[in-house]
Tab-separated table of C-alpha atoms and ligand atoms in Angstrom:
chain	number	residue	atom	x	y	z
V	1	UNK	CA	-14.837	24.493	54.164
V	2	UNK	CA	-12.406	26.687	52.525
V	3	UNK	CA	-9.908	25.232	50.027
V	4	UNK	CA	-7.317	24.235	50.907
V	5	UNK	CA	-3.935	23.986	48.522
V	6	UNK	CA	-2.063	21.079	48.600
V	7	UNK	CA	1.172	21.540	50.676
V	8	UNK	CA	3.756	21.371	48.370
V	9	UNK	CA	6.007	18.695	49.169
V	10	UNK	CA	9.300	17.873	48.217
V	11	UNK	CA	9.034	14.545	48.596
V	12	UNK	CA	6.703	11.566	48.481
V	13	UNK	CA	7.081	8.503	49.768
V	14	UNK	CA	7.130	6.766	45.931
V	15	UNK	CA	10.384	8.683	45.737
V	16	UNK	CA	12.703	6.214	47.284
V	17	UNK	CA	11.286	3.217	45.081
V	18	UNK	CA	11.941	5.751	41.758
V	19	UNK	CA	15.041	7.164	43.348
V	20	UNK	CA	16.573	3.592	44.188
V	21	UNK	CA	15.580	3.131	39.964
V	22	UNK	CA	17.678	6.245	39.315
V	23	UNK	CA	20.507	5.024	40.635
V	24	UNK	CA	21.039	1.945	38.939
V	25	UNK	CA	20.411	3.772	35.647
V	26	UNK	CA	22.851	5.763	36.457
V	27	UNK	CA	25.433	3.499	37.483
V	28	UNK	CA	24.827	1.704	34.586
V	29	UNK	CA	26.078	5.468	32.588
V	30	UNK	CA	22.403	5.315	31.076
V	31	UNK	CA	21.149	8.329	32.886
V	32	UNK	CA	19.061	10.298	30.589
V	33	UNK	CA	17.966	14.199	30.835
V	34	UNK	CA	16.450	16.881	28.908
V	35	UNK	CA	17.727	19.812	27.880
V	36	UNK	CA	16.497	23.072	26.530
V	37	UNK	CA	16.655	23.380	22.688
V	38	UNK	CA	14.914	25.234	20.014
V	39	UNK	CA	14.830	24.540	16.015
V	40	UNK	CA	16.002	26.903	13.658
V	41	UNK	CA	16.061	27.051	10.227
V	42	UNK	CA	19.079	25.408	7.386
V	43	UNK	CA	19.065	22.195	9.806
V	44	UNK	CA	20.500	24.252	12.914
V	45	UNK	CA	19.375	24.100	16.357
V	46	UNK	CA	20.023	26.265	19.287
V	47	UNK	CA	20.634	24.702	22.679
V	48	UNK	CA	21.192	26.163	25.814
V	49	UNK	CA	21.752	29.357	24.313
V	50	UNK	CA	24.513	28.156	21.738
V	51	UNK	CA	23.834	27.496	17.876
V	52	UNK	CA	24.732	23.784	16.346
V	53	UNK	CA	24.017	21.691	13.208
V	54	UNK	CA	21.332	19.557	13.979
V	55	UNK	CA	21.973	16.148	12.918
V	56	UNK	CA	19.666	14.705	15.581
V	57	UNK	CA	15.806	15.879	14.597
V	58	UNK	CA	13.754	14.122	12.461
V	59	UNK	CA	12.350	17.354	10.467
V	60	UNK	CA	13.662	15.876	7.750
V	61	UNK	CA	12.241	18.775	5.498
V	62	UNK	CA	12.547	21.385	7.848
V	63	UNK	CA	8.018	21.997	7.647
V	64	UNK	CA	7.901	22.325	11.048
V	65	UNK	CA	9.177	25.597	10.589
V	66	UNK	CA	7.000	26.325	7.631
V	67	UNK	CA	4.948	29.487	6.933
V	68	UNK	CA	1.983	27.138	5.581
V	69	UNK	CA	1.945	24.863	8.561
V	70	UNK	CA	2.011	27.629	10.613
V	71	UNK	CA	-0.964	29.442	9.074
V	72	UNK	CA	-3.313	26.463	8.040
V	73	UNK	CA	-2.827	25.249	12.080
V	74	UNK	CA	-3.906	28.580	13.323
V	75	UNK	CA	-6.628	29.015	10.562
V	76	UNK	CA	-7.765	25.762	11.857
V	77	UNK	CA	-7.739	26.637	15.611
V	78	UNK	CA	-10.271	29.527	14.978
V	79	UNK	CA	-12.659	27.825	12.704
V	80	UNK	CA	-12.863	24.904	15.010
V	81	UNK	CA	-10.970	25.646	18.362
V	82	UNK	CA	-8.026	24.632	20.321
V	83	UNK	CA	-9.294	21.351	21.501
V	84	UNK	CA	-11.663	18.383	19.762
V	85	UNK	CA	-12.978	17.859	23.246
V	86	UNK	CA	-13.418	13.698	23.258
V	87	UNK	CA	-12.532	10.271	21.141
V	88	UNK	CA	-14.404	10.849	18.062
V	89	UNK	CA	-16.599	7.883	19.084
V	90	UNK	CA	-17.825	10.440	21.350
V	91	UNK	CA	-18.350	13.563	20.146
V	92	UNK	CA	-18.322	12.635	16.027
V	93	UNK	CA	-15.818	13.635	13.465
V	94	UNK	CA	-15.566	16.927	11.688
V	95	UNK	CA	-16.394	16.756	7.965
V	96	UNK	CA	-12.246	18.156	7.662
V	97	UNK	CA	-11.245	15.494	9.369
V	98	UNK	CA	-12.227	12.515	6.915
V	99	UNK	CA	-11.584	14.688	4.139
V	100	UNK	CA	-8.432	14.869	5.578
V	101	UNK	CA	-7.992	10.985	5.918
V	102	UNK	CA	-8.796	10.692	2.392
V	103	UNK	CA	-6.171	12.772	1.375
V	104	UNK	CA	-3.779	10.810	3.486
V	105	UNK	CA	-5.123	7.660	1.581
V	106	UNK	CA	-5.004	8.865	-1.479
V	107	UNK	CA	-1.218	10.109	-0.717
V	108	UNK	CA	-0.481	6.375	0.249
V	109	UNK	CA	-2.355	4.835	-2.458
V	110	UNK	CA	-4.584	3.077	0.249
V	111	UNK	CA	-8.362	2.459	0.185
V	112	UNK	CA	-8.623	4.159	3.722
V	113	UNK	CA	-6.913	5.819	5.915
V	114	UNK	CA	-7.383	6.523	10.312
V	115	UNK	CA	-5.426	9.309	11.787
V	116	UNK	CA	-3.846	8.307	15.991
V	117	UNK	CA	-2.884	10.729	18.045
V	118	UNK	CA	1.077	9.370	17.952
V	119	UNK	CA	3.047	6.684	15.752
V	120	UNK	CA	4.062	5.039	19.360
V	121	UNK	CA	0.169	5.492	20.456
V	122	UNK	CA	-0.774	3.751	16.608
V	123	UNK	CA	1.664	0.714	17.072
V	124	UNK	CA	0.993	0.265	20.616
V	125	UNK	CA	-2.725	0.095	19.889
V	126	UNK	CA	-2.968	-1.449	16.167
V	127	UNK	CA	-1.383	-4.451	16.831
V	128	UNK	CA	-3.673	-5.850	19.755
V	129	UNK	CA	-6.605	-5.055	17.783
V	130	UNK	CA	-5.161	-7.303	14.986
V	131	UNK	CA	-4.247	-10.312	17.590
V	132	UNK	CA	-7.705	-9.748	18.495
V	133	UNK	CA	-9.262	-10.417	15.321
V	134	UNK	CA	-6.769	-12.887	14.627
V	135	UNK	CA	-6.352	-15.526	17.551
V	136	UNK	CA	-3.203	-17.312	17.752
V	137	UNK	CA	-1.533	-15.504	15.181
V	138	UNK	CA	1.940	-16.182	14.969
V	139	UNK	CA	4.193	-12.560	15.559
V	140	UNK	CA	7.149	-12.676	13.261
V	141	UNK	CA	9.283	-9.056	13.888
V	142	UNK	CA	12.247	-7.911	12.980
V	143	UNK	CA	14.537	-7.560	15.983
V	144	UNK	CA	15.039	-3.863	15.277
V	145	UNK	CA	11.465	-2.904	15.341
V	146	UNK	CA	10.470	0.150	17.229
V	147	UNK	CA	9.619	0.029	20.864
V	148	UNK	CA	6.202	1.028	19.911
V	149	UNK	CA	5.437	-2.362	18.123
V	150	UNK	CA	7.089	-4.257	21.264
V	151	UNK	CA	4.693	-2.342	22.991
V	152	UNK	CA	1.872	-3.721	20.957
V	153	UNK	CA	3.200	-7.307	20.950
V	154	UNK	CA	3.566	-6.988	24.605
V	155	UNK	CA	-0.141	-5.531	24.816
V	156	UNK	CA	-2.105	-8.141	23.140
V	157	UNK	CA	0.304	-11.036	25.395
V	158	UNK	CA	1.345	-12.099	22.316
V	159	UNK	CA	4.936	-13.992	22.161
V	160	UNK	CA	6.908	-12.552	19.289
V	161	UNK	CA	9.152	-14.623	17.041
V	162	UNK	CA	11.717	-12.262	16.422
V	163	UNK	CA	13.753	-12.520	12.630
V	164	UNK	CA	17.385	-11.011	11.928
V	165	UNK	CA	17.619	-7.599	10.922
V	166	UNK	CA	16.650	-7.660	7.416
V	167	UNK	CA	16.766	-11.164	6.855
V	168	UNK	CA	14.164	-12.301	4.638
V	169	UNK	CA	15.673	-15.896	5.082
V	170	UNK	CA	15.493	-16.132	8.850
V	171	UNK	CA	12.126	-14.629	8.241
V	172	UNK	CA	10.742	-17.483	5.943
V	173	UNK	CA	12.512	-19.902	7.852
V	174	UNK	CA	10.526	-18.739	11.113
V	175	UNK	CA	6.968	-18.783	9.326
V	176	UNK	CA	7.696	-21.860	8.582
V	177	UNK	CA	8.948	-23.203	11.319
V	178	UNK	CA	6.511	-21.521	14.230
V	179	UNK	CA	3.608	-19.937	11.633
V	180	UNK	CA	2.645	-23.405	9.874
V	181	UNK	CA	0.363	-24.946	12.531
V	182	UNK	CA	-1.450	-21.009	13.641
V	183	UNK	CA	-3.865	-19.928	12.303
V	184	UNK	CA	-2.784	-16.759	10.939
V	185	UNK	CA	1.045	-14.937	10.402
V	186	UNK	CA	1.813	-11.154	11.265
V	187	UNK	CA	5.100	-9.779	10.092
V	188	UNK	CA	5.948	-6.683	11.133
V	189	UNK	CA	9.012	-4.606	9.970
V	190	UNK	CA	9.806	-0.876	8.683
V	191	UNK	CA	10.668	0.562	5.380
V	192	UNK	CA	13.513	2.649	6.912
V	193	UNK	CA	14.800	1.835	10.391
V	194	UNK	CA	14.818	4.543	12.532
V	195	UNK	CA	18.326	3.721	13.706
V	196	UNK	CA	20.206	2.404	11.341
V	197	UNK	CA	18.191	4.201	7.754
V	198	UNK	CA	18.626	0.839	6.135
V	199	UNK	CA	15.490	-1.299	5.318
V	200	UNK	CA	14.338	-4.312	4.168
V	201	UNK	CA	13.215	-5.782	0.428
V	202	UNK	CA	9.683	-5.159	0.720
V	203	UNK	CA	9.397	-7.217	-2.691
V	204	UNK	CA	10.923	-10.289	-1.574
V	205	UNK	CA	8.638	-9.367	1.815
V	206	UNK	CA	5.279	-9.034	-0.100
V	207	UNK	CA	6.184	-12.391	-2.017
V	208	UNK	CA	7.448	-14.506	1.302
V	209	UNK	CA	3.987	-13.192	2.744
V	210	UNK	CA	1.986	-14.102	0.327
V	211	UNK	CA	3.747	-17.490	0.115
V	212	UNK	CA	2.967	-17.926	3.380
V	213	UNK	CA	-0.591	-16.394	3.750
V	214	UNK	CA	0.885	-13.775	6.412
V	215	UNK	CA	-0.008	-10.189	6.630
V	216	UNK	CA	2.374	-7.852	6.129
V	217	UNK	CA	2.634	-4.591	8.118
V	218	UNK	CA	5.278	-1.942	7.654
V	219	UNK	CA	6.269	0.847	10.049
V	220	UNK	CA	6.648	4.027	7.658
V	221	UNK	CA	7.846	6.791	10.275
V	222	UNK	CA	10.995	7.460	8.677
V	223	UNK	CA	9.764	7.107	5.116
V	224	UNK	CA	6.768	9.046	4.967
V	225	UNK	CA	7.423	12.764	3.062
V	226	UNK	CA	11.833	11.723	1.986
V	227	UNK	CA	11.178	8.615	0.116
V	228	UNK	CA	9.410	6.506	-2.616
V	229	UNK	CA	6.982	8.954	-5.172
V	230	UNK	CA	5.734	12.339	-3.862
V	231	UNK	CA	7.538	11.322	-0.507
V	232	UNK	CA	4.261	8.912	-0.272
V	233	UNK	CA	6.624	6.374	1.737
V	234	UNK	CA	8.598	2.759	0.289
V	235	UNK	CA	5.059	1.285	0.512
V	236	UNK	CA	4.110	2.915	-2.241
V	237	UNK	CA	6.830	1.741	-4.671
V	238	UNK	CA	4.979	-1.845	-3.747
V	239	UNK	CA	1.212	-1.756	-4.258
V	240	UNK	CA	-0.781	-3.456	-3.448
V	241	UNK	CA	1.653	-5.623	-1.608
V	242	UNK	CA	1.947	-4.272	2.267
V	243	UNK	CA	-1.755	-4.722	4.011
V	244	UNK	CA	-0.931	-2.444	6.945
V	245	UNK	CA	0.858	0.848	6.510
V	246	UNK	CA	1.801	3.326	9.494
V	247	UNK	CA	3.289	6.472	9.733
V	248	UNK	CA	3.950	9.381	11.647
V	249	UNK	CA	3.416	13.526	10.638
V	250	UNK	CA	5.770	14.541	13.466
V	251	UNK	CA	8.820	13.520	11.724
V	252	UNK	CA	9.305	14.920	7.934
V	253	UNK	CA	5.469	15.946	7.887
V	254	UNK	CA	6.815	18.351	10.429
V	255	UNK	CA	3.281	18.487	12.664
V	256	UNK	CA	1.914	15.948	14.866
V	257	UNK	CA	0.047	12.767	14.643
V	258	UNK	CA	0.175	9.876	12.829
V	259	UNK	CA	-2.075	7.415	10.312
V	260	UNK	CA	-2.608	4.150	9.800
V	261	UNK	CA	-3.433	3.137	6.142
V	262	UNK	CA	-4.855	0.403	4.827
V	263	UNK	CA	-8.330	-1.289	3.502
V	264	UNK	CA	-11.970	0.308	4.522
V	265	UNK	CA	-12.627	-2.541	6.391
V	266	UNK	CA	-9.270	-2.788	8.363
V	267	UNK	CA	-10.003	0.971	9.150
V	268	UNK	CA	-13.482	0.408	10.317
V	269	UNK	CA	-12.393	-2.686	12.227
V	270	UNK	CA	-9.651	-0.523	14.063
V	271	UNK	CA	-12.199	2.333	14.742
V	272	UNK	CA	-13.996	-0.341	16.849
V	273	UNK	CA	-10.889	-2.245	18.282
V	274	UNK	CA	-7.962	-0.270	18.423
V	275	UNK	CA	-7.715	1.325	21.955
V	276	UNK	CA	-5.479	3.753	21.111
V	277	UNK	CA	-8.003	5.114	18.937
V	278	UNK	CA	-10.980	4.262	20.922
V	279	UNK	CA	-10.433	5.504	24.498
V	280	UNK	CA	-8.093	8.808	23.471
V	281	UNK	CA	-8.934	12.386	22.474
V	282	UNK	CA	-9.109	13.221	18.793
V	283	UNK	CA	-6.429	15.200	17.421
V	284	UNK	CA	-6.849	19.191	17.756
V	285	UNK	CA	-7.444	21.075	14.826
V	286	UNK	CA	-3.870	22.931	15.031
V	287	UNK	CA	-2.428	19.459	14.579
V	288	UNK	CA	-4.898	18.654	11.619
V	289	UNK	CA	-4.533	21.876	9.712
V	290	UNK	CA	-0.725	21.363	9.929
V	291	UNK	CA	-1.504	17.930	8.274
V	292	UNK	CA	-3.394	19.416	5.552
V	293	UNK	CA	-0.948	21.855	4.692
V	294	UNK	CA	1.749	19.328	4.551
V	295	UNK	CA	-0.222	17.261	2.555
V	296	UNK	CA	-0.064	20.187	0.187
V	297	UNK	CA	3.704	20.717	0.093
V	298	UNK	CA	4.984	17.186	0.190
V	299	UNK	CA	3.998	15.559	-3.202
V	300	UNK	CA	6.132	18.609	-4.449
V	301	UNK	CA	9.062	18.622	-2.850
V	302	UNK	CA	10.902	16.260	-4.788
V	303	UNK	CA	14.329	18.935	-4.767
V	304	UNK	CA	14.666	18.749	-1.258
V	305	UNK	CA	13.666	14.644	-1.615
V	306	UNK	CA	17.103	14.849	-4.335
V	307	UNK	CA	19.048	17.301	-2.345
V	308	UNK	CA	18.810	15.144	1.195
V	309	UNK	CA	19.332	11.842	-0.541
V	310	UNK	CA	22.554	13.935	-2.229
V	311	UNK	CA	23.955	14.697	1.227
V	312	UNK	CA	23.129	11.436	2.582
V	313	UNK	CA	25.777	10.042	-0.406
V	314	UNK	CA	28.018	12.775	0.312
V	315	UNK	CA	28.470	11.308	4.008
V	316	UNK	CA	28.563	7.708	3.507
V	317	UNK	CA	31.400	8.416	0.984
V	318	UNK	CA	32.770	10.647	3.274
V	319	UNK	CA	32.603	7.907	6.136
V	320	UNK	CA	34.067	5.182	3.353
V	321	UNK	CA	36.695	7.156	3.054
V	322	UNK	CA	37.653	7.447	6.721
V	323	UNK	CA	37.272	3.717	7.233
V	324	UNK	CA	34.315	4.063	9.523
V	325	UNK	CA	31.485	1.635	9.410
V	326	UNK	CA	27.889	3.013	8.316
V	327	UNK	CA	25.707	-0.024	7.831
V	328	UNK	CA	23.169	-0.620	5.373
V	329	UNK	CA	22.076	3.093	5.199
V	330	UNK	CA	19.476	3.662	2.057
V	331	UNK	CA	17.993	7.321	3.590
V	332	UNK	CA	18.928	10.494	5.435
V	333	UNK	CA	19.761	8.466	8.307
V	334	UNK	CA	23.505	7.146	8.383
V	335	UNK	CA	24.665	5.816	11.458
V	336	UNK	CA	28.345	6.076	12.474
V	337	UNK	CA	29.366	2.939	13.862
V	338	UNK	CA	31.941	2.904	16.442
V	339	UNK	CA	31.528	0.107	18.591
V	340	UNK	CA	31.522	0.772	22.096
V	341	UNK	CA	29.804	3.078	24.175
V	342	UNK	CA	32.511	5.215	25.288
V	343	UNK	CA	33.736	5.845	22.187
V	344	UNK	CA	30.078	6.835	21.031
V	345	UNK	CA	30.117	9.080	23.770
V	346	UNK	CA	33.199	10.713	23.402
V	347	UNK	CA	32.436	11.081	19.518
V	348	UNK	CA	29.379	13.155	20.268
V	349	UNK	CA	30.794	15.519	22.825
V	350	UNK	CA	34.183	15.605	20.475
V	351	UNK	CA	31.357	17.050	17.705
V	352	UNK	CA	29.878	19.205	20.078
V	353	UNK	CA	32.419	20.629	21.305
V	354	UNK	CA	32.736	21.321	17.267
V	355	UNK	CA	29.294	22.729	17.242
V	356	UNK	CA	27.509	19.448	15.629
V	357	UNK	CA	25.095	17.682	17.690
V	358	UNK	CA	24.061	14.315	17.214
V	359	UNK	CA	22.721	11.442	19.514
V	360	UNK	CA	25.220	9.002	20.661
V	361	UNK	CA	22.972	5.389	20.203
V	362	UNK	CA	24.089	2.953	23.179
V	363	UNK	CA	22.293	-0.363	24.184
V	364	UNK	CA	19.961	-1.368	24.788
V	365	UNK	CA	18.455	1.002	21.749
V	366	UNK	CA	21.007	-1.509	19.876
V	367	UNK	CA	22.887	-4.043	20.164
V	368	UNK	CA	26.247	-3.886	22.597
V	369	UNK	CA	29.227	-3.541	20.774
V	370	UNK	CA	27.198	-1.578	18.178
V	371	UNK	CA	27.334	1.818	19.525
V	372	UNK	CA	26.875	4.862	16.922
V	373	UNK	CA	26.379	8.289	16.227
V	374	UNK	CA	23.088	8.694	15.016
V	375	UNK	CA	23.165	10.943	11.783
V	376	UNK	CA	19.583	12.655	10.763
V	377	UNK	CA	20.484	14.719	7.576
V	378	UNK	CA	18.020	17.267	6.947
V	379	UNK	CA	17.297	19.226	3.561
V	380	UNK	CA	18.015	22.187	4.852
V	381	UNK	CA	21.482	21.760	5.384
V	382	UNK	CA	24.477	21.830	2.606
V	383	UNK	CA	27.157	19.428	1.278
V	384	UNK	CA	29.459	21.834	3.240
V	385	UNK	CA	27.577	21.055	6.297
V	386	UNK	CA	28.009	17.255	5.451
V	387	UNK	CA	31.834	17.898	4.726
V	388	UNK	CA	32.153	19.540	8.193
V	389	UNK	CA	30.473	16.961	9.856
V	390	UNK	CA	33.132	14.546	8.087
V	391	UNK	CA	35.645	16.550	8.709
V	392	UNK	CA	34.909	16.515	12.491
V	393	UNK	CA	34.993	12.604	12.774
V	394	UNK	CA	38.036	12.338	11.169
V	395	UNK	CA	39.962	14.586	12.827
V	396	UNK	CA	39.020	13.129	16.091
V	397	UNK	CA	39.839	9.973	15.170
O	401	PLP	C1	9.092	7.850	15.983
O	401	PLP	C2	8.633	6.478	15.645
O	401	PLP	C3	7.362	6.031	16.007
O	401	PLP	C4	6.455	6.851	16.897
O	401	PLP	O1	5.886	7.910	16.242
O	401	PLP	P1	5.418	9.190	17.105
O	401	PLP	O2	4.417	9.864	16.252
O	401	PLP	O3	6.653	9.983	17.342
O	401	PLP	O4	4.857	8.665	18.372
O	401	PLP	C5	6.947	4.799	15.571
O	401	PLP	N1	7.761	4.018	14.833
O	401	PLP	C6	9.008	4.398	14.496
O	401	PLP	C7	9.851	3.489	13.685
O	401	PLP	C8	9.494	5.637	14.903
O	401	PLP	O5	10.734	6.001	14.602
């Protein structure tokens, strides 16, 4: 029998259930889209055709635009392909590959290191595996912790005791309150928030877990490549003290992918546990090469590091001086608080219209009444970028 093409339909019947979904995302004003946008370089972006500022990326050091990256992920791609074909259960691991994870354990300051296809795919996957191999656990988060370690939580039907943002005091007071009669305590937290850039004492953290004989595991996406030394993330100001480290190379690493780092053992355990890892396809070699070169650029880039964390300062005064709330911020991320959702809204098309974009943050990303712009500085851009963008809020105000 000849084949026969699918009739293209405009329509299925799932369409009314998703449809009738739609809506009420819509009436509620949350209606999402995409829109067509390319990065340039200096921290720009073009969208639709017209040039802005890009305060919204998180290409923190502009690599993804990188000659290096560029070259070292084709140069990859035609010594080992475009694909890695299976899990690397499967098919085995190149020798570049755990060379590569050495590197990026070496770069943490970790005895081993296990590269995920995706920070959300990491979290979503790492934390089961650890409720597996520790039954009853109590789950102490911080309420602002990435969806991707909800996710997780969710995952291994674990119920989460969730800590105020930051509080180390709430924190203690949970472990305990609900962690004295498990068997074993997970906190889990991240150097820099991803919405707010603030982040919490991972001191007083490492001494409240060992106090309490928890494990401590700390989201890095947002750290890894701006902050602590060599851009190695906040973990590694601490050694010694965080026993699970994540990160992501799509942010400031400018590339793809992500690592978890830790102990040999907690790496070898994953390998076996950690679905995420197990039942996925192994990174392609464009993605690794990119990695590598990164690897190669970061530990130097301590200018830009200076420069960013300059322009971050430069805005927070700025914002001081306009009266505007902006949090806790210690990184490139400084969130302009306005309150309510409208007013976030109207903020980012006011800046748009102004040639600025950045992403108006409404719940339930955070809480109501805590509606902001989002700010992602990147090096590329100037103090007279900053002092636009200041300018901008304030004379909308
Ligand atoms: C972006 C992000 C992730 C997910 O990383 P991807 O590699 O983009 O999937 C995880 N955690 C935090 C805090 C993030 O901001």
């Amino acid at each position: 029998m000849p084949y026969r093409a699918a009739v293209p339909r405009s329509a299925s019947t799932l369409d009314p259930f998703v449809r009738q979904a739609l809506a009420a995302i819509d009436d509620a004003g949350r209606l999402r889209i995409t829109r067509e946008a390319q990065v340039l370089p200096c921290g720009r972006i073009r969208r639709e055709g017209r040039e802005f500022l890009d305060f919204s990326s998180n290409d923190y050091l502009g690599l993804s635009l990188h000659p290096l990256l560029a070259e070292r992920a084709c140069d990859w791609t035609q010594r080992y392909g475009t694909g890695s074909g299976a899990s690397r259960l499967v098919t085995g691991t190149g020798e570049a590959v755990e060379a590569l994870e050495a590197r990026i354990a070496a770069f943490k300051g970790t005895e081993a290191a296990l590269l995920f296809a995706t920070g959300w795919q990491a979290n979503a996957s790492v934390i089961p595996a650890l409720l597996q191999a520790m039954p009853g656990a109590a789950v102490c988060a911080d309420r602002l912790v990435h969806a991707s370690m909800h996710a997780g939580i969710a995952a291994a039907g674990a119920r989460q005791h969730r800590f105020r943002h930051n509080d180390c005091d709430h924190l203690e007071q949970l472990l305990a309150d609900k962690g004295r009669d498990a068997p074993a305590r997970l906190i889990l937290t991240e150097s820099v928030f991803s919405m707010d850039g603030d982040g919490p004492d991972l001191i007083r953290l490492g001494e409240i877990a060992r106090r309490h004989d928890a494990i401590l595991y700390v989201d890095e996406a947002h750290a890894t490549g701006v902050l602590g030394p060599g851009g190695a993330g906040l973990t590694a100001t601490v050694p010694g003290t965080v026993d699970i480290v994540m990160g992501t190379f799509g942010k400031a690493l400018g590339g793809f992918g992500a690592y978890v780092a830790g102990s040999r053992a907690l790496c070898d355990y994953l390998l076996n546990r950690a679905s995420g890892f197990v039942f996925s396809t192994a990174l392609p070699p464009a993605a690794l090469g990119a990695i590598d070169a990164a690897l190669d650029l970061v530990p130097d880039m301590a200018e830009e590091r200076a420069h960013l964390a300059g322009l971050a300062a430069r805005l927070r005064e700025g914002l001081h001086d306009l009266g505007i709330e902006h949090g806790e911020s210690i990184s490139q991320i400084v969130p302009v608080i306005v309150g309510g959702e409208a007013d976030a809204l109207a903020l980012a098309e006011r800046l748009e219209a102004a040639g600025m974009l950045a992403a108006a943050i409404r719940p339930p990303t955070v809480p109501p009444g805590s509606s902001r712009l989002r700010i992602a500085l990147k090096a590329g851009q100037s103090l007279a970028d900053v002092d636009a963008l200041v300018q901008a809020i304030g004379a909308n105000r």
